Short mmCIF file of C-alpha atoms and ligand atoms in Angstrom, two decimals:
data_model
loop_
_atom_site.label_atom_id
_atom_site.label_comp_id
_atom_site.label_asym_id
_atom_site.label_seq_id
_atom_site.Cartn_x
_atom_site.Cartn_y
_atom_site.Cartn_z
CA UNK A 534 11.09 18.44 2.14
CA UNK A 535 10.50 17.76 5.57
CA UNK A 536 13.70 19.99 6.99
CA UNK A 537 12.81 23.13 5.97
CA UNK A 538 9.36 22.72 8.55
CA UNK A 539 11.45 20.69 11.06
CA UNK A 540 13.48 21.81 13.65
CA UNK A 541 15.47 18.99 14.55
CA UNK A 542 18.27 18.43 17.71
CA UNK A 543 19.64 15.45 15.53
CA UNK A 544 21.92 14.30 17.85
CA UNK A 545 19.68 13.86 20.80
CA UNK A 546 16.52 12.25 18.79
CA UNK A 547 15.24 9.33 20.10
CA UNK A 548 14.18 7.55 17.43
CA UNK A 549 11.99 5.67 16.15
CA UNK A 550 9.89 8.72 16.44
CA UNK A 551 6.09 9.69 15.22
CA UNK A 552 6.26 13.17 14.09
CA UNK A 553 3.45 15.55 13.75
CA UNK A 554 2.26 18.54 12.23
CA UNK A 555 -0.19 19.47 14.13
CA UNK A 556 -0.30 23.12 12.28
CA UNK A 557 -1.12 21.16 8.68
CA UNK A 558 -3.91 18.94 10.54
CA UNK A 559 -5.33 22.17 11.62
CA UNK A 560 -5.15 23.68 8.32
CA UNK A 561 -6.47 20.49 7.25
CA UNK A 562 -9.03 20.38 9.81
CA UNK A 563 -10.25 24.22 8.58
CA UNK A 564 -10.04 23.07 5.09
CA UNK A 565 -12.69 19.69 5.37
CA UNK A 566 -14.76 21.87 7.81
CA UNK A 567 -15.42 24.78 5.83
CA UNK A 568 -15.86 22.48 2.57
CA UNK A 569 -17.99 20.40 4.17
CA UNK A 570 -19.91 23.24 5.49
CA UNK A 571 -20.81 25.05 2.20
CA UNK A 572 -22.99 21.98 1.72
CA UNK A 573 -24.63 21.31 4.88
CA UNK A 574 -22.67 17.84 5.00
CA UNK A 575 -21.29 16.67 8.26
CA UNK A 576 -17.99 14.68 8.80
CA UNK A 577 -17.62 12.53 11.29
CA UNK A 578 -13.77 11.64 12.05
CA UNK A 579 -12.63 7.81 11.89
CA UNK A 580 -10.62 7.17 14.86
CA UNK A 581 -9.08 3.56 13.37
CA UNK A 582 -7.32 6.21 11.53
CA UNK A 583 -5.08 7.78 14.30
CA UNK A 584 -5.89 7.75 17.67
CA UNK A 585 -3.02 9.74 19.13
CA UNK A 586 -4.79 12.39 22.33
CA UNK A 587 -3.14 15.41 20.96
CA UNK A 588 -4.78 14.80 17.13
CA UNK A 589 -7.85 13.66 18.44
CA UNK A 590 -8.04 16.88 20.57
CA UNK A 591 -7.59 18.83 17.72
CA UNK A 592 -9.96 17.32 15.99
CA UNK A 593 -12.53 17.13 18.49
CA UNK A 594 -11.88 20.92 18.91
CA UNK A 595 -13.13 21.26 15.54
CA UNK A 596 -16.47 20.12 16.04
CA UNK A 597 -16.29 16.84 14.04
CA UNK A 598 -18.59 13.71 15.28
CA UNK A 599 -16.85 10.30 15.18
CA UNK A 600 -16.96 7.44 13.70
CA UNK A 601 -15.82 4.60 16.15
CA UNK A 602 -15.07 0.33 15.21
CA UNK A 603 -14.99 -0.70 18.83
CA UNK A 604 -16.40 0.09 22.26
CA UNK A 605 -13.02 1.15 23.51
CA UNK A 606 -12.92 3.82 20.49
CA UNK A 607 -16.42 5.28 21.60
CA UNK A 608 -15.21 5.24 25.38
CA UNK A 609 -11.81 7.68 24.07
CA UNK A 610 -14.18 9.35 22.00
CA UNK A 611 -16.35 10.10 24.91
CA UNK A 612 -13.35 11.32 27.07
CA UNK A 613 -12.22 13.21 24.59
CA UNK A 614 -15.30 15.17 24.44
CA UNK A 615 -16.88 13.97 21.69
CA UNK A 616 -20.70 14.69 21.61
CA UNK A 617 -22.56 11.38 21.78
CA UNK A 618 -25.37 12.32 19.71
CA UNK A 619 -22.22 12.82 17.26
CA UNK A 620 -20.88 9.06 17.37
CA UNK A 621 -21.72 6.16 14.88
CA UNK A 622 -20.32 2.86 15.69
CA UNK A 623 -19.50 0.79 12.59
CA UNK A 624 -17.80 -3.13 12.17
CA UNK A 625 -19.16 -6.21 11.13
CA UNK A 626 -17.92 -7.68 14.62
CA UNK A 627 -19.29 -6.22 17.59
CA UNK A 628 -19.76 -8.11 20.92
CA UNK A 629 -22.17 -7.69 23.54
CA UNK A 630 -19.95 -6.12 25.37
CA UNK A 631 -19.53 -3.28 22.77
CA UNK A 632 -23.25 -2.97 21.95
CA UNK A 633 -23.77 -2.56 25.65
CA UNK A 634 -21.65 0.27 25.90
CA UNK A 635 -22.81 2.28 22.86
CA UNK A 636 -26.33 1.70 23.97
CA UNK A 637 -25.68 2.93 27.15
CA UNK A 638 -23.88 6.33 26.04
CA UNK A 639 -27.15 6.72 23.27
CA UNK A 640 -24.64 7.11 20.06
CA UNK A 641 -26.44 8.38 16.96
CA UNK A 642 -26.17 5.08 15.13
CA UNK A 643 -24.69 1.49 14.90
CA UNK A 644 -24.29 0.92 11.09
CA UNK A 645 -25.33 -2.52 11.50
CA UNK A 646 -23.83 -5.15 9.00
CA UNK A 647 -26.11 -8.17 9.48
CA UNK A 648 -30.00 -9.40 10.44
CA UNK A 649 -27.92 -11.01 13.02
CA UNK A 650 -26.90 -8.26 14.61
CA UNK A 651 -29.39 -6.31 14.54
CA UNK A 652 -31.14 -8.77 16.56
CA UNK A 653 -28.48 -9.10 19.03
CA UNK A 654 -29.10 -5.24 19.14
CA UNK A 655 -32.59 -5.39 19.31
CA UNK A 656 -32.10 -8.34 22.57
CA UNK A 657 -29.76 -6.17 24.59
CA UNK A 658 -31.84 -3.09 23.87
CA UNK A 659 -34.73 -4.38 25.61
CA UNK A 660 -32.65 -5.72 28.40
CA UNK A 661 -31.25 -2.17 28.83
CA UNK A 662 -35.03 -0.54 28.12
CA UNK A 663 -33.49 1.96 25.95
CA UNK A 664 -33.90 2.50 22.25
CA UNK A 665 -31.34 1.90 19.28
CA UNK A 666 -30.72 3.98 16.44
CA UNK A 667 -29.86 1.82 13.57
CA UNK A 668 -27.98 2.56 10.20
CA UNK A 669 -28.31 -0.06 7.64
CA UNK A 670 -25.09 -0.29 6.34
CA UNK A 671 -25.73 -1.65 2.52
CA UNK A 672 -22.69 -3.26 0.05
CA UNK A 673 -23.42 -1.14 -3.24
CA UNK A 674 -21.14 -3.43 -4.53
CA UNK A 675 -19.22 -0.51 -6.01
CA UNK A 676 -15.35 -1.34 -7.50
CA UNK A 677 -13.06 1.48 -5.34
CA UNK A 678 -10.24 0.60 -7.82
CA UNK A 679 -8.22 0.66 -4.50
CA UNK A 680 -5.84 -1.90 -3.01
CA UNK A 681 -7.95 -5.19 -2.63
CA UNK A 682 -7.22 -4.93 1.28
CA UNK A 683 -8.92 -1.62 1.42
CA UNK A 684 -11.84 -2.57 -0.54
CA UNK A 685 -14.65 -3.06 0.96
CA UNK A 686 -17.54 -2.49 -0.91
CA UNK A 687 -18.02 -5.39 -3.33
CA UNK A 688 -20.36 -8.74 -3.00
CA UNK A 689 -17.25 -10.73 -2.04
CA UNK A 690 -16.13 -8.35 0.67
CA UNK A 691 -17.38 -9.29 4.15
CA UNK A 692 -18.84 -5.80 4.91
CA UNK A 693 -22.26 -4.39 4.87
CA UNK A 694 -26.02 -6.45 4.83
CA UNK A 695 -26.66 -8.69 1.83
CA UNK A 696 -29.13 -6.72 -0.19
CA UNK A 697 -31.85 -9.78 -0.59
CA UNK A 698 -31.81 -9.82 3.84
CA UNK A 699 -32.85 -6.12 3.66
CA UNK A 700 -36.83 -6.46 3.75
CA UNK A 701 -36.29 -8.40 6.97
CA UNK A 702 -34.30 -6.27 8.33
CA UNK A 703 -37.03 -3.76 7.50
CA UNK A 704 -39.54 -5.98 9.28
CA UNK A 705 -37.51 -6.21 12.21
CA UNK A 706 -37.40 -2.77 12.88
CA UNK A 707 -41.09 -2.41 12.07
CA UNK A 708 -42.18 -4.87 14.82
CA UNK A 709 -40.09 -3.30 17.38
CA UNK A 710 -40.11 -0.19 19.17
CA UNK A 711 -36.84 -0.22 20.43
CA UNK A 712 -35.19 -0.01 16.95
CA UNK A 713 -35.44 3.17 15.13
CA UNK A 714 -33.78 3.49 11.50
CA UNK A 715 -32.16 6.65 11.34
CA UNK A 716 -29.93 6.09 8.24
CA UNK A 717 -28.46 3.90 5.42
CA UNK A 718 -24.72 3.72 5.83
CA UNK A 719 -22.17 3.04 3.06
CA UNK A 720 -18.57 2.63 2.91
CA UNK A 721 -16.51 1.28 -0.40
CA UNK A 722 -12.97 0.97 1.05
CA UNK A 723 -10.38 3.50 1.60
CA UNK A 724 -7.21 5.67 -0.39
CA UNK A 725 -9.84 6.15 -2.98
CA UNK A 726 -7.95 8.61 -5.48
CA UNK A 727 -10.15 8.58 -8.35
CA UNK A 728 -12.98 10.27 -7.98
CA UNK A 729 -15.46 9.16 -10.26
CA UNK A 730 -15.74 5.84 -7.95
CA UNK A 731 -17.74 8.47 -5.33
CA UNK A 732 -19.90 9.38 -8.60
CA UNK A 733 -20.61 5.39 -8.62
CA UNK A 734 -21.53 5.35 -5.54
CA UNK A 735 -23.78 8.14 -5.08
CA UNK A 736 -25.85 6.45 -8.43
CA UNK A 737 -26.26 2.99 -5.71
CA UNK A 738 -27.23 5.16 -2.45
CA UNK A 739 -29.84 7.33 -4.72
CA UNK A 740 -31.29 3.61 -5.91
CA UNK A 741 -31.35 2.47 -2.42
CA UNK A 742 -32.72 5.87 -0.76
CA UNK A 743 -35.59 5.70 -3.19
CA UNK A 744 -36.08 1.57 -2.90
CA UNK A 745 -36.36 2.96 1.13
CA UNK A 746 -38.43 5.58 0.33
CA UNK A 747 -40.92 3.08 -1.71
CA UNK A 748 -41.16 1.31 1.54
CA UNK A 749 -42.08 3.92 3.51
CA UNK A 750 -38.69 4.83 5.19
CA UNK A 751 -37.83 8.39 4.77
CA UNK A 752 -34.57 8.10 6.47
CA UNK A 753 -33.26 10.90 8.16
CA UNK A 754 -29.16 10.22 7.23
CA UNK A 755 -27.34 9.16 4.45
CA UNK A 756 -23.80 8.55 5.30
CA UNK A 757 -21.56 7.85 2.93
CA UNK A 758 -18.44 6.38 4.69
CA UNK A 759 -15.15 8.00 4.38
CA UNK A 760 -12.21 6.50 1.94
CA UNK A 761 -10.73 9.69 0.14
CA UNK A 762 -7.32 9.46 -0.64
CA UNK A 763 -3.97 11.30 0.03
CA UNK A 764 -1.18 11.47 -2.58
CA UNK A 765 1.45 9.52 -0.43
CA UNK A 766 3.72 10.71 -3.89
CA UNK A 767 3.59 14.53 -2.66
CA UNK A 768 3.27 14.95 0.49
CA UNK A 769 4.05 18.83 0.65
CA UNK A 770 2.86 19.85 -2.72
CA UNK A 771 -0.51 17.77 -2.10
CA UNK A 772 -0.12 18.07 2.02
CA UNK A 773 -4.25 18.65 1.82
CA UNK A 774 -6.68 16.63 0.11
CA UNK A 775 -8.68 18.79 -2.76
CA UNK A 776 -11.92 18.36 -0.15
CA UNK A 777 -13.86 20.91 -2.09
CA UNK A 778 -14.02 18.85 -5.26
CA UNK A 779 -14.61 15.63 -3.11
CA UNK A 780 -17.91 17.09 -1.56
CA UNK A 781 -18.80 18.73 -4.97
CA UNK A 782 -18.95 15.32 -6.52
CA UNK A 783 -21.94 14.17 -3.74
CA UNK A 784 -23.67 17.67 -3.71
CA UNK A 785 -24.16 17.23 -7.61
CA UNK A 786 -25.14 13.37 -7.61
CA UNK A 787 -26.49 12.61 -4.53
CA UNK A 788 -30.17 12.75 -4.51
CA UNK A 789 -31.53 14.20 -1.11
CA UNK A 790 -35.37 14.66 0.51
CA UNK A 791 -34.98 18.26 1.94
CA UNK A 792 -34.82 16.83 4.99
CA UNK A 793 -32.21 14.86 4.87
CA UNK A 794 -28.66 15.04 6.23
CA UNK A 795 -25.73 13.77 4.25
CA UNK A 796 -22.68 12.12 6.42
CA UNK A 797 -18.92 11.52 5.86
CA UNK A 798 -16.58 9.43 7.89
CA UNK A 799 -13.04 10.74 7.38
CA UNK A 800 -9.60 9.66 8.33
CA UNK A 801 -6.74 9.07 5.84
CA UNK A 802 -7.52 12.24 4.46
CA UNK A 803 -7.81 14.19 7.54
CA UNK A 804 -4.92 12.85 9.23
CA UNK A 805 -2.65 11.01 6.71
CA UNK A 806 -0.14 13.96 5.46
CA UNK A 807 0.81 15.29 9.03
CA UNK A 808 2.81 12.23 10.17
CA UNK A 809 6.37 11.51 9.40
CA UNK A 810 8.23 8.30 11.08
CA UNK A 811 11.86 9.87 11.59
CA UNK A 812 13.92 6.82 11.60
CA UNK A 813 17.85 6.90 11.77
CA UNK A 814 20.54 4.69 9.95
CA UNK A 815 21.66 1.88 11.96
CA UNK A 816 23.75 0.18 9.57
CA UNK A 817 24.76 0.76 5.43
CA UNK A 818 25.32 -2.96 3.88
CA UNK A 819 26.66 -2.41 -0.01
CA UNK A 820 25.86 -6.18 -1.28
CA UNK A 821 26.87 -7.31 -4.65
CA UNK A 822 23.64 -6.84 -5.92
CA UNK A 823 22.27 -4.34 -3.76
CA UNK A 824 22.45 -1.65 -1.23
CA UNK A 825 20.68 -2.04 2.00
CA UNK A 826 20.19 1.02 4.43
CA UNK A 827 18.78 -0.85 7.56
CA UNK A 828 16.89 1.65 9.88
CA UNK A 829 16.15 1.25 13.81
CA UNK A 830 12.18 1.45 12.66
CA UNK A 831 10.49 -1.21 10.89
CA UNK A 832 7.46 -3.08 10.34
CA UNK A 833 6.49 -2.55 14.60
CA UNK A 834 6.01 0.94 13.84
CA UNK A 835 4.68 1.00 10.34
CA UNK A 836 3.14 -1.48 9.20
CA UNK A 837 1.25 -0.74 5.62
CA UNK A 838 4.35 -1.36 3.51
CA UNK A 839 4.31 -4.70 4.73
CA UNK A 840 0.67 -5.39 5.21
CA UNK A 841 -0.25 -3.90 1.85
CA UNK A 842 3.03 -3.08 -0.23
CA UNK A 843 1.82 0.34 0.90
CA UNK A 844 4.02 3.15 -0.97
CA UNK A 845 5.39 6.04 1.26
CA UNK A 846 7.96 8.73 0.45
CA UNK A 847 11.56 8.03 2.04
CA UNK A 848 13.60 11.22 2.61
CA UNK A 849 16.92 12.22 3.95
CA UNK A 850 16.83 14.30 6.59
CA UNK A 851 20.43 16.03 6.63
CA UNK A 852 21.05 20.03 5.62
CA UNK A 853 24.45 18.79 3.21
CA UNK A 854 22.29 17.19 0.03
CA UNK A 855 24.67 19.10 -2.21
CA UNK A 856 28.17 17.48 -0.98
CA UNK A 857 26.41 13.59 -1.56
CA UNK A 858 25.90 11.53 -4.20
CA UNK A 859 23.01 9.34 -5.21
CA UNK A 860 22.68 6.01 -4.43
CA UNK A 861 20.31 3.48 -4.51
CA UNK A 862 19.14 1.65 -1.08
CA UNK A 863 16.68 -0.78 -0.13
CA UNK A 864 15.59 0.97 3.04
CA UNK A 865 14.62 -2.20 5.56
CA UNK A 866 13.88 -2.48 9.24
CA UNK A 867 15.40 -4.26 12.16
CA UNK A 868 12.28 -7.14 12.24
CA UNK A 869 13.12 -10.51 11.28
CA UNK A 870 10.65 -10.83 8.28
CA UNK A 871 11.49 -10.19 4.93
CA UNK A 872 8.27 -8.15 4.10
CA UNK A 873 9.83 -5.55 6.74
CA UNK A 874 10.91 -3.14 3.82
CA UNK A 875 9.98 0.49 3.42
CA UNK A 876 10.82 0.80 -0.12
CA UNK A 877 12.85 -0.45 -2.67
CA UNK A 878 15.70 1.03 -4.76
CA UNK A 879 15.09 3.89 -3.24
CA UNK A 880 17.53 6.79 -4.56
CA UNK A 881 18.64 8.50 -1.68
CA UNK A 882 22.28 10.79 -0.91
CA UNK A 883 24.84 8.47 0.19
CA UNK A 884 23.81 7.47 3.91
CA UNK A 885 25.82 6.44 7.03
CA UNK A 886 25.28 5.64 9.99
CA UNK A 887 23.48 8.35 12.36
CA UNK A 888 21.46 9.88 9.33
CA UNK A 889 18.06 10.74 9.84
CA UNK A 890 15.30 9.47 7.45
CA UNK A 891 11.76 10.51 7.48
CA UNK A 892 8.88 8.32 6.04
CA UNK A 893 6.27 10.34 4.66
CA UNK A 894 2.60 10.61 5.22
CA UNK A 895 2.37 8.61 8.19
CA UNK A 896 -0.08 9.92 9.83
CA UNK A 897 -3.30 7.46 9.04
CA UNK A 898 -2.70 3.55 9.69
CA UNK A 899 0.36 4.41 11.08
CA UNK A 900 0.83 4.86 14.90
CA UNK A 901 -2.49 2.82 15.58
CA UNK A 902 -0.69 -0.21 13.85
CA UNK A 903 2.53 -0.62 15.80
CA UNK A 904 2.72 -3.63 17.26
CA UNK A 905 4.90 -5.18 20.32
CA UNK A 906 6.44 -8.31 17.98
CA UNK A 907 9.35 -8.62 18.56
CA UNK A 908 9.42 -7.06 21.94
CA UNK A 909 10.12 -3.85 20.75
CA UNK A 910 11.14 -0.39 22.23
CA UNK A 911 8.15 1.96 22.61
CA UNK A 912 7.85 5.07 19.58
CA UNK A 913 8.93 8.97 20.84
CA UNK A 914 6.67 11.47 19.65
CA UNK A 915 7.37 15.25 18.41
CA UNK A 916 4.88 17.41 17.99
CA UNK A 917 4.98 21.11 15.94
CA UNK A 918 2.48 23.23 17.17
C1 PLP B 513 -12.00 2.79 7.94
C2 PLP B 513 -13.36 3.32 7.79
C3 PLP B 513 -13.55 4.67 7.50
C4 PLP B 513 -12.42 5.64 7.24
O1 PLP B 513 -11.79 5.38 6.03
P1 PLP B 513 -10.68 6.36 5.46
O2 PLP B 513 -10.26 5.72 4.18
O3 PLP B 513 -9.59 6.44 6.44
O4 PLP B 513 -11.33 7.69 5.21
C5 PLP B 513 -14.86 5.13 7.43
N1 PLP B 513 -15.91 4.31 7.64
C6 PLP B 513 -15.76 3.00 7.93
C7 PLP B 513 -16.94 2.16 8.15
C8 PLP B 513 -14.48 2.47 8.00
O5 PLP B 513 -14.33 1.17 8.26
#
């Protein structure tokens, strides 16, 4: 229950409102550190994830690298204080533009995603006389058993080099200088909950580490994308992911040369449980056949229910649960689409107008999301320190 760690002045809340724990992403933060640790791994934070200053601060504090899908996400990262040698830029889209910037701050690695691309790379490389470190990132064509939006690692997704392209890509980078291979990058998709789909995948990266290693490639990283999952169901009893297990699974079945380093890129997990969106009540509507509670947040500040049927937990955030009765609501926003819905049938104490609601586990894909459709007020923020 969000209440009891919540110290709310109800009346004067401006809401819509992004709420977060910053003490549970630092116990979160100490948790994925120290796992990762026992294991030599590193963990490089996703920044799609949540790019709010005070959460990236935190986690920058923390000594995490990150892991960045545009050029403006590796200029924050920079400002933020993010090592460079610590900064891998992944995305199956990059423009000049981007690559130009990356080379110039002389990230640890693009995870390139096609022959294309890396010879874009290699072009404005040699324009810029400086060298690129290259990841190739490969589709292990690996079932995630996620939400089909989120997956990303099969032959009919768009990510990652087709596997037949990768002796040329291995050519390329021979016959140039400029390019140096520093790693094979994978990524499957994300909210990845069962973990025997990270056993999968460590069975494709050993296949493709040694069909590298045949070739003569040693490489010196093996990074192995992010995608572990939060339970959006239990947000306090499961408020941080079981890391220790997670990195368990890849110490055991991940085949590794001595020498070689083994790479995460984290965000859900690191970030997702210490959000709440505090909403409040605008209106009740009691229809024939159902009950609508219509909040003054909707699909502008959150957008997964709508973009994929996401599932988050809908609370009520008043201290007099004992003197209401349960009711059933289809919580909704203000947005004129009828995919803006938070949840359906939702039991919930009898609401009015003025109550305070908090949407759960918020904190990943959340913020970063919100969109101006709609012409919409900007979000408050609360943080708890
Ligand atoms: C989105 C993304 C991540 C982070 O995924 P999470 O599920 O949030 O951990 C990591 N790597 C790449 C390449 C991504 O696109």
């Amino acid at each position: 229950m969000l209440t009891s760690t919540m110290v709310l002045d109800s009346e004067n809340l401006e809401t819509p409102l992004y709420y977060y724990d910053l003490t549970l992403l630092k116990e979160t933060l100490i948790e994925v550190v120290q796992s990762a640790k026992a294991y030599d791994f590193h963990v490089h934070y996703a920044l799609k994830a949540n790019n709010n200053p005070r959460i990236l601060q935190l986690v920058q504090s923390m000594g995490l690298g990150a892991d960045c899908v545009s050029g403006n996400e590796i200029d924050l990262a920079i400002e933020t204080g993010f090592d460079s040698q610590q900064i891998v830029f992944a995305g199956v889209g990059k423009t000049d533009k981007e690559i130009r910037t990356a080379l110039k701050h002389q990230i640890l690695a693009f995870n390139v995603e096609s022959v294309q691309e890396l010879e874009v790379i290699a072009q404005l490389a040699a324009e810029m006389k400086t060298v690129a470190r290259i990841a190739l990132r490969i589709n292990p064509n690996v079932d995630a058993h996620t939400h089909h939006y989120i997956t990303t690692g099969l032959d009919e997704n768009k990510f990652g080099i087709l596997t037949h392209e990768l002796p040329l890509c291995i050519d390329l980078i021979r016959d140039n200088e400029l390019l140096q291979l520093t790693g094979l990058h994978f990524h499957i998709g994300s909210q990845i909950t069962d973990l025997n789909v990270f056993k999968s995948l460590c069975i494709k990266v050993n296949e493709w580490n040694e069909w590298f290693i045949n070739r003569g490639y040693e490489v010196p990283i093996l990074n192995v994308g992010g995608g572990l999952g939060i339970d959006y169901h239990q947000p306090d009893e499961a408020a941080i992911p079981d890391f220790k297990s997670f990195f368990a699974i890849f110490d055991e079945f991940l085949i590794r040369k001595s020498h070689q380093q083994v790479h995460f890129e984290l965000g859900r997990s690191i970030v997702g449980q210490c959000g709440s969106l505090i909403s409040r009540v605008l209106y009740i509507k009691n229809g024939i056949k159902k009950n609508f509670a219509i909040l003054d947040a909707g699909m502008t500040e959150l957008l997964r229910p709508s973009l994929y049927q996401a599932y988050h937990k809908i609370e009520y955030l008043g201290n007099d649960h004992d003197h209401k009765q349960q009711t059933h609501y289809d919580v909704v926003g203000p947005i004129c689409e009828s995919s803006d819905c938070f949840g359906k049938e939702v039991s919930l104490p009898e609401l009015h107008r003025g109550d305070l609601i908090a949407i759960r586990s918020t904190g990943a894909y959340g913020e970063v999301m919100a969109l101006r459709y709609n012409l919409r007020e900007n979000i408050s923020f609360l943080y708890k320190e």
